[in-house]
XYZ file of C-alpha atoms in Angstrom:
343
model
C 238.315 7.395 -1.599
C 239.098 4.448 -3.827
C 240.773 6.876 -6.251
C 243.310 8.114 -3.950
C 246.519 7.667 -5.766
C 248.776 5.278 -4.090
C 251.976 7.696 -4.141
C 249.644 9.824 -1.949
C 249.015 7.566 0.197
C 252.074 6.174 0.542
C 254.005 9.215 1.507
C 251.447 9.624 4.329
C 251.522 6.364 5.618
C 255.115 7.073 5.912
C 254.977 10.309 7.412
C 252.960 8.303 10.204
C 255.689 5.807 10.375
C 258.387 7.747 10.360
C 257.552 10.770 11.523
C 260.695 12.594 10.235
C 262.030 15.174 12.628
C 262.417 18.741 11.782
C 265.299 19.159 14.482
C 267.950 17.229 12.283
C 269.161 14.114 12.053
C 270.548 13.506 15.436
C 267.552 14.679 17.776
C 264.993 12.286 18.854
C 261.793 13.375 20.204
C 262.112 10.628 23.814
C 259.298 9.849 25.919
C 259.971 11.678 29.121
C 260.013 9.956 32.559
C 257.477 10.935 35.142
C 256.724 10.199 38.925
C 253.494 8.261 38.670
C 250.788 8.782 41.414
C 249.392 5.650 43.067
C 245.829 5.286 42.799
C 244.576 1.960 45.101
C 241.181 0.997 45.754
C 239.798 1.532 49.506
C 236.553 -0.185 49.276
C 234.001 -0.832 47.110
C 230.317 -1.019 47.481
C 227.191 -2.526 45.419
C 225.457 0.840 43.938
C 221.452 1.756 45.204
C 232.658 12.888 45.509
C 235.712 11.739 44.168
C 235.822 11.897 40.314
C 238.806 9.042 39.984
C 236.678 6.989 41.643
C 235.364 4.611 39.335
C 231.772 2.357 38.277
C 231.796 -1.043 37.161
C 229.511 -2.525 34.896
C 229.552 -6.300 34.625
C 227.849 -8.191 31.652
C 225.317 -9.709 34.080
C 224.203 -6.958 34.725
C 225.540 -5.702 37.888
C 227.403 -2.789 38.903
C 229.629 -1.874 41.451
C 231.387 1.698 42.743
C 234.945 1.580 43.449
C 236.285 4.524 45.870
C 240.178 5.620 45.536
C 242.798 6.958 47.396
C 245.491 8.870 45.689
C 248.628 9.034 47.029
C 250.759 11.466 45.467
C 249.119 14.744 44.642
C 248.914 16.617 41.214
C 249.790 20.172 40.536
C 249.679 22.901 37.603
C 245.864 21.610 36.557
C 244.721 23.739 33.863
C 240.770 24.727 33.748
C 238.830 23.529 30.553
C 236.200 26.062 29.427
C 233.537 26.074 26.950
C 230.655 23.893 25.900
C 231.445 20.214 24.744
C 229.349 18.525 22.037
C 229.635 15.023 20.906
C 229.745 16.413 16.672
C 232.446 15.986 14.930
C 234.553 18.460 12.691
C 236.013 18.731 9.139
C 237.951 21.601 8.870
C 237.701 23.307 5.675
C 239.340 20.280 3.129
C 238.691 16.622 4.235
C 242.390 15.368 5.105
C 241.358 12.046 5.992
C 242.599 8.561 4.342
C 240.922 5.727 4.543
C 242.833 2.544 4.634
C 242.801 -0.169 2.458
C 244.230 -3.895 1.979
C 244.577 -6.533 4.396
C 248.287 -5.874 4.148
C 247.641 -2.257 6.068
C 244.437 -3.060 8.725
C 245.618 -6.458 9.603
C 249.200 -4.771 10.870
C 250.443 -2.624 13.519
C 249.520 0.253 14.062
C 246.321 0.094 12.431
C 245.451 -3.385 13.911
C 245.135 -1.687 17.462
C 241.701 0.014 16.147
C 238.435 -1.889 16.541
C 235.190 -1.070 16.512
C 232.221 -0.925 19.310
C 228.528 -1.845 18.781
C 227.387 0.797 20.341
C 229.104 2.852 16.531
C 232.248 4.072 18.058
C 236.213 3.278 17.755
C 238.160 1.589 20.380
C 241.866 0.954 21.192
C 243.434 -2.184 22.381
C 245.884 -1.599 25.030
C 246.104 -5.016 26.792
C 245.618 -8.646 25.572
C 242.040 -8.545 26.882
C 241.781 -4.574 27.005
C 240.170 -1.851 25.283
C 240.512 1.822 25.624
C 237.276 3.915 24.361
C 235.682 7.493 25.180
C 233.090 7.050 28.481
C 230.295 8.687 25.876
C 230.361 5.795 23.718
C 228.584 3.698 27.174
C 227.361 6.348 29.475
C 225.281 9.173 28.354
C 226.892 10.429 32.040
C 223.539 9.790 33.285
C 222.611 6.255 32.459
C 224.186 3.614 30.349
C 223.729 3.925 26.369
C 221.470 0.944 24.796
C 223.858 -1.612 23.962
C 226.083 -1.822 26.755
C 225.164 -4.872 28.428
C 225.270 -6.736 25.393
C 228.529 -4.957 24.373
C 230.629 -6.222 21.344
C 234.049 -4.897 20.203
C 234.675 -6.136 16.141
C 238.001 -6.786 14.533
C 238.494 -6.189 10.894
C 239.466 -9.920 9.321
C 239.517 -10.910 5.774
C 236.364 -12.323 4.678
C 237.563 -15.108 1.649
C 235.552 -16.428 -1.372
C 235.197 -19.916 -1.886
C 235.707 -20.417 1.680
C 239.714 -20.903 0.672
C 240.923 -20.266 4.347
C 244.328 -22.432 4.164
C 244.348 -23.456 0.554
C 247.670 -23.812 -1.110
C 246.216 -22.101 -4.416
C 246.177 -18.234 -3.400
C 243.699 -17.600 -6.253
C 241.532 -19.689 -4.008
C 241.879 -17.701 -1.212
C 241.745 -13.905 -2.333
C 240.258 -11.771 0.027
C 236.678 -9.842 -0.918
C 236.454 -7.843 1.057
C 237.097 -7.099 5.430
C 234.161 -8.008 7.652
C 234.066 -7.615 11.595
C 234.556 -10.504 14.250
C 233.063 -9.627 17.359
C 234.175 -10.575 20.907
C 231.904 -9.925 23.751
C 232.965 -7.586 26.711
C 232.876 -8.522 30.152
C 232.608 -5.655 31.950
C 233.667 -2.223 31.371
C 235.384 0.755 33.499
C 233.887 4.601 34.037
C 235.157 7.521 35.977
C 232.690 8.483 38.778
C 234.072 12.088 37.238
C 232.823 11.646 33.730
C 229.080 10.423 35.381
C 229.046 12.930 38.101
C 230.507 16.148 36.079
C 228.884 15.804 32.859
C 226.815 18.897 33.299
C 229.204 20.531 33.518
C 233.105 21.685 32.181
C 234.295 18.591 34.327
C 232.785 16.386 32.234
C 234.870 16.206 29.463
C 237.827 15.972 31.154
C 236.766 12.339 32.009
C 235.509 11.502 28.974
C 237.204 7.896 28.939
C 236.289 4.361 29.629
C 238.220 0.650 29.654
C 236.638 -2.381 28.115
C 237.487 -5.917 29.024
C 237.010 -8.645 26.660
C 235.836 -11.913 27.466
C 238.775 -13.704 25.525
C 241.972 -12.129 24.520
C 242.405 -10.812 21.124
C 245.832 -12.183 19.851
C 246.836 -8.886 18.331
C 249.174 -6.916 19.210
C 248.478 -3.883 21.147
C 249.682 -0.206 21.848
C 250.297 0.787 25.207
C 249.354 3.660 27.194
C 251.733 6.340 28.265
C 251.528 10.068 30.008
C 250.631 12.815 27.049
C 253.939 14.712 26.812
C 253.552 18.363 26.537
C 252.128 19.513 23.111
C 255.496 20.982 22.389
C 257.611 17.895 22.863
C 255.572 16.037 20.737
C 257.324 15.177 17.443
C 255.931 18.249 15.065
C 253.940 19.194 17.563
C 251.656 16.366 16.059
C 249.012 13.912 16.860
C 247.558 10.752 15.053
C 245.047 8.617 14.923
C 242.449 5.867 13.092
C 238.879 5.268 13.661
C 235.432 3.824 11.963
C 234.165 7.282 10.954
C 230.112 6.740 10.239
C 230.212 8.646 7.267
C 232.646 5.825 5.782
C 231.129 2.746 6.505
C 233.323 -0.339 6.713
C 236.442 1.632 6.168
C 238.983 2.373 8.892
C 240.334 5.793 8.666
C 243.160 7.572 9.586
C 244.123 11.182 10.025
C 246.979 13.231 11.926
C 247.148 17.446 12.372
C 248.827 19.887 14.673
C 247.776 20.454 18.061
C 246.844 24.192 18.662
C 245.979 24.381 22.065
C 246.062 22.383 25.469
C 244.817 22.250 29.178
C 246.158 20.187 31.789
C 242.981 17.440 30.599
C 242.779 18.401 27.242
C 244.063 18.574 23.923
C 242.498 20.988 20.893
C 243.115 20.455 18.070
C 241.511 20.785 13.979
C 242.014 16.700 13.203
C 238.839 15.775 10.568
C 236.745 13.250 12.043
C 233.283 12.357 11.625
C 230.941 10.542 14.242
C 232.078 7.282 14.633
C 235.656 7.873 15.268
C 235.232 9.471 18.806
C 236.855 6.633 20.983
C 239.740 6.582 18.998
C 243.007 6.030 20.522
C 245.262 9.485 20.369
C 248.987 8.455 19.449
C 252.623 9.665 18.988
C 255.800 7.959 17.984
C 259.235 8.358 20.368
C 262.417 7.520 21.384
C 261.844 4.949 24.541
C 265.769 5.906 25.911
C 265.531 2.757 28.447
C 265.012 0.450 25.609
C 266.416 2.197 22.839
C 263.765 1.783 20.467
C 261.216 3.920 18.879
C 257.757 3.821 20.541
C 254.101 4.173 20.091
C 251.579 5.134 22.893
C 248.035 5.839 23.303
C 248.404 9.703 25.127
C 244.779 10.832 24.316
C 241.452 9.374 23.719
C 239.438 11.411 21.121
C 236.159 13.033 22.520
C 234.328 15.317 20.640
C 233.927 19.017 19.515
C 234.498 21.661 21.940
C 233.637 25.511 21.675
C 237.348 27.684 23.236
C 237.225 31.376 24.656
C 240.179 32.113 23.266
C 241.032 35.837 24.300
C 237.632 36.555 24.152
C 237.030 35.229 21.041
C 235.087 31.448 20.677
C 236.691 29.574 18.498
C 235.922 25.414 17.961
C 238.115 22.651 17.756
C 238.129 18.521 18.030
C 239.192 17.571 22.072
C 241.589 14.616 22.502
C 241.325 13.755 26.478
C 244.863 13.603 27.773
C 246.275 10.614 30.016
C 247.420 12.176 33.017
C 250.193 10.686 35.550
C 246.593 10.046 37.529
C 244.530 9.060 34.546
C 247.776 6.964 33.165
C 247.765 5.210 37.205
C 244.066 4.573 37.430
C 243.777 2.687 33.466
C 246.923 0.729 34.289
C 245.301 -0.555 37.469
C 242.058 -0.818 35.559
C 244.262 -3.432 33.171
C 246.800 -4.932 35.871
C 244.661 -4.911 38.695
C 248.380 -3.963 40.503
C 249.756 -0.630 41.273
C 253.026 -1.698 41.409
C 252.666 -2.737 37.732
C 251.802 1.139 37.157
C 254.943 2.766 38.484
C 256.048 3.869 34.847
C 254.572 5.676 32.150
């Protein structure tokens, strides 16, 4: 996609920016405030039915379960149906951009994207934190080759001449991006993802936290509680990943969502393997700080067949953070509940 002409890309990049508001001038789409559920561990046990319950693999080796107690309870769950593949979709013309120049991958918000060895995308969403589908470590039966050995890469410049630091910039022009890879120390799965795989359930907990051996020094987007799909701003998602069919390149992409459960998210986003993992985003007003925002709402999963009236019909499933998913990944990161009171 080296021809892509740079006015093209331009006025997407700012549409992802900016995200102008069809509303007017005066209305801001502002991240609403919810009463966040407590999730806090009650014991945990060295492995020989509660889904938020959660394994723990350490890069030793070991593994431990970790059972929950929730404390305030959830209501209006909607029921996912259909049969969940891990392919990816391109629907009808490929609206994906790949992006290009230090200037663009080495800044906010596509810095946040990073790539596993195991070949999918990740998020960071802490300063030794990343979020990532549970598919891209647990087959929901066993853990995926790879994972005890796994490596998150960052895009960084790689320089001819070696001319890190030289005062002549000629000296110092960039080739091309290569990956630096930082191991991870152990990594976070829903007991619901491993025991409900074989079924609808599955999906639903199709999400996983990473923690790095040494922080990252980038900065990161947080997590927040997926809005409903009609107070998003245009009703629209976004987000970047290392799509396999693009090698190298990170790639970014934003469409409509169509459809949603109380878990889920459909929607007709292009993406490739290699992007599942991907961190779902929006842009809004944050009223307390009176700023505009990014969060993480969604973790992109896979493809998804939908009865829709009776008809199937297929689409690309982001997993939405719930108040409880939002609760447990906070306390995943802070190891504190009462850091997770707001989301």
């Amino acid at each position: 996609m080296a021809g892509t002409p740079g006015f093209l890309f331009l006025s997407v990049f700012l549409c992802a920016v900016g995200q102008v508001s069809p509303y007017g001038a005066h209305w801001k789409p502002t991240w609403p405030a919810y009463r966040l559920p407590v999730v806090l561990p009650q014991s945990t046990l060295n492995l020989a039915k509660q889904y938020l319950s959660y394994e723990t693999l350490y890069a030793n080796g070991s593994r431990t379960e970790t059972q929950v107690g929730i404390y305030v309870l959830r209501s209006g769950e909607g029921e996912s149906s259909g049969k969940s593949r891990r392919k990816r979709q391109i629907y009808g013309y490929d609206s994906r951009f790949s992006i290009f120049g230090k200037d663009f991958l080495l800044n906010y918000p596509f810095s946040t994207s990073v790539k596993l060895s195991t070949g999918c995308t990740g998020t960071l969403v802490a300063e030794k934190h990343v979020l990532t589908a549970a598919h891209c470590i647990h087959d929901g039966k066993t853990y995926v080759k790879g994972t005890q050995k796994l490596r998150v890469g960052f895009l960084k410049p790689k320089f001819k001449d070696g001319g890190r630091g030289a005062n002549d910039s000629s000296s110092a022009v960039p080739e091309k991006m290569k990956f630096q890879w930082i191991r991870v120390k152990r990594t976070h799965v829903p007991k619901g993802w491993i025991k409900g795989n074989a079924n609808d359930i599955g999906m639903d907990y199709d999400y996983a936290l990473l923690e790095l051996k040494k922080p990252h020094k980038r900065k990161f987007m947080k997590i927040g509680v997926s809005p409903p799909a009609k107070q998003l701003p245009g009703g629209r998602i976004h987000f970047s990943g290392y799509d396999n069919d693009r090698p190298g390149n990170l790639v970014y992409r934003f469409c409509d969502v169509k459809d949603e459960t109380y878990d889920l998210l459909y929607q007709q986003c292009d993406a490739q393997p290699g992007a599942s993992g991907s961190g779902v985003y929006v842009r809004m007003w944050k009223r307390q700080q009176q700023k505009w925002e990014r969060k993480i709402i969604g973790i992109f999963s896979g493809h998804q067949w939908v009865d829709m009236n009776g008809s199937p019909q297929d689409f690309n499933v982001a997993v939405r953070i719930t108040p409880l998913k939002y609760a447990q990944i906070c306390y995943w990161i802070k190891g504190n509940y009462l850091d997770c009171r707001e989301g």
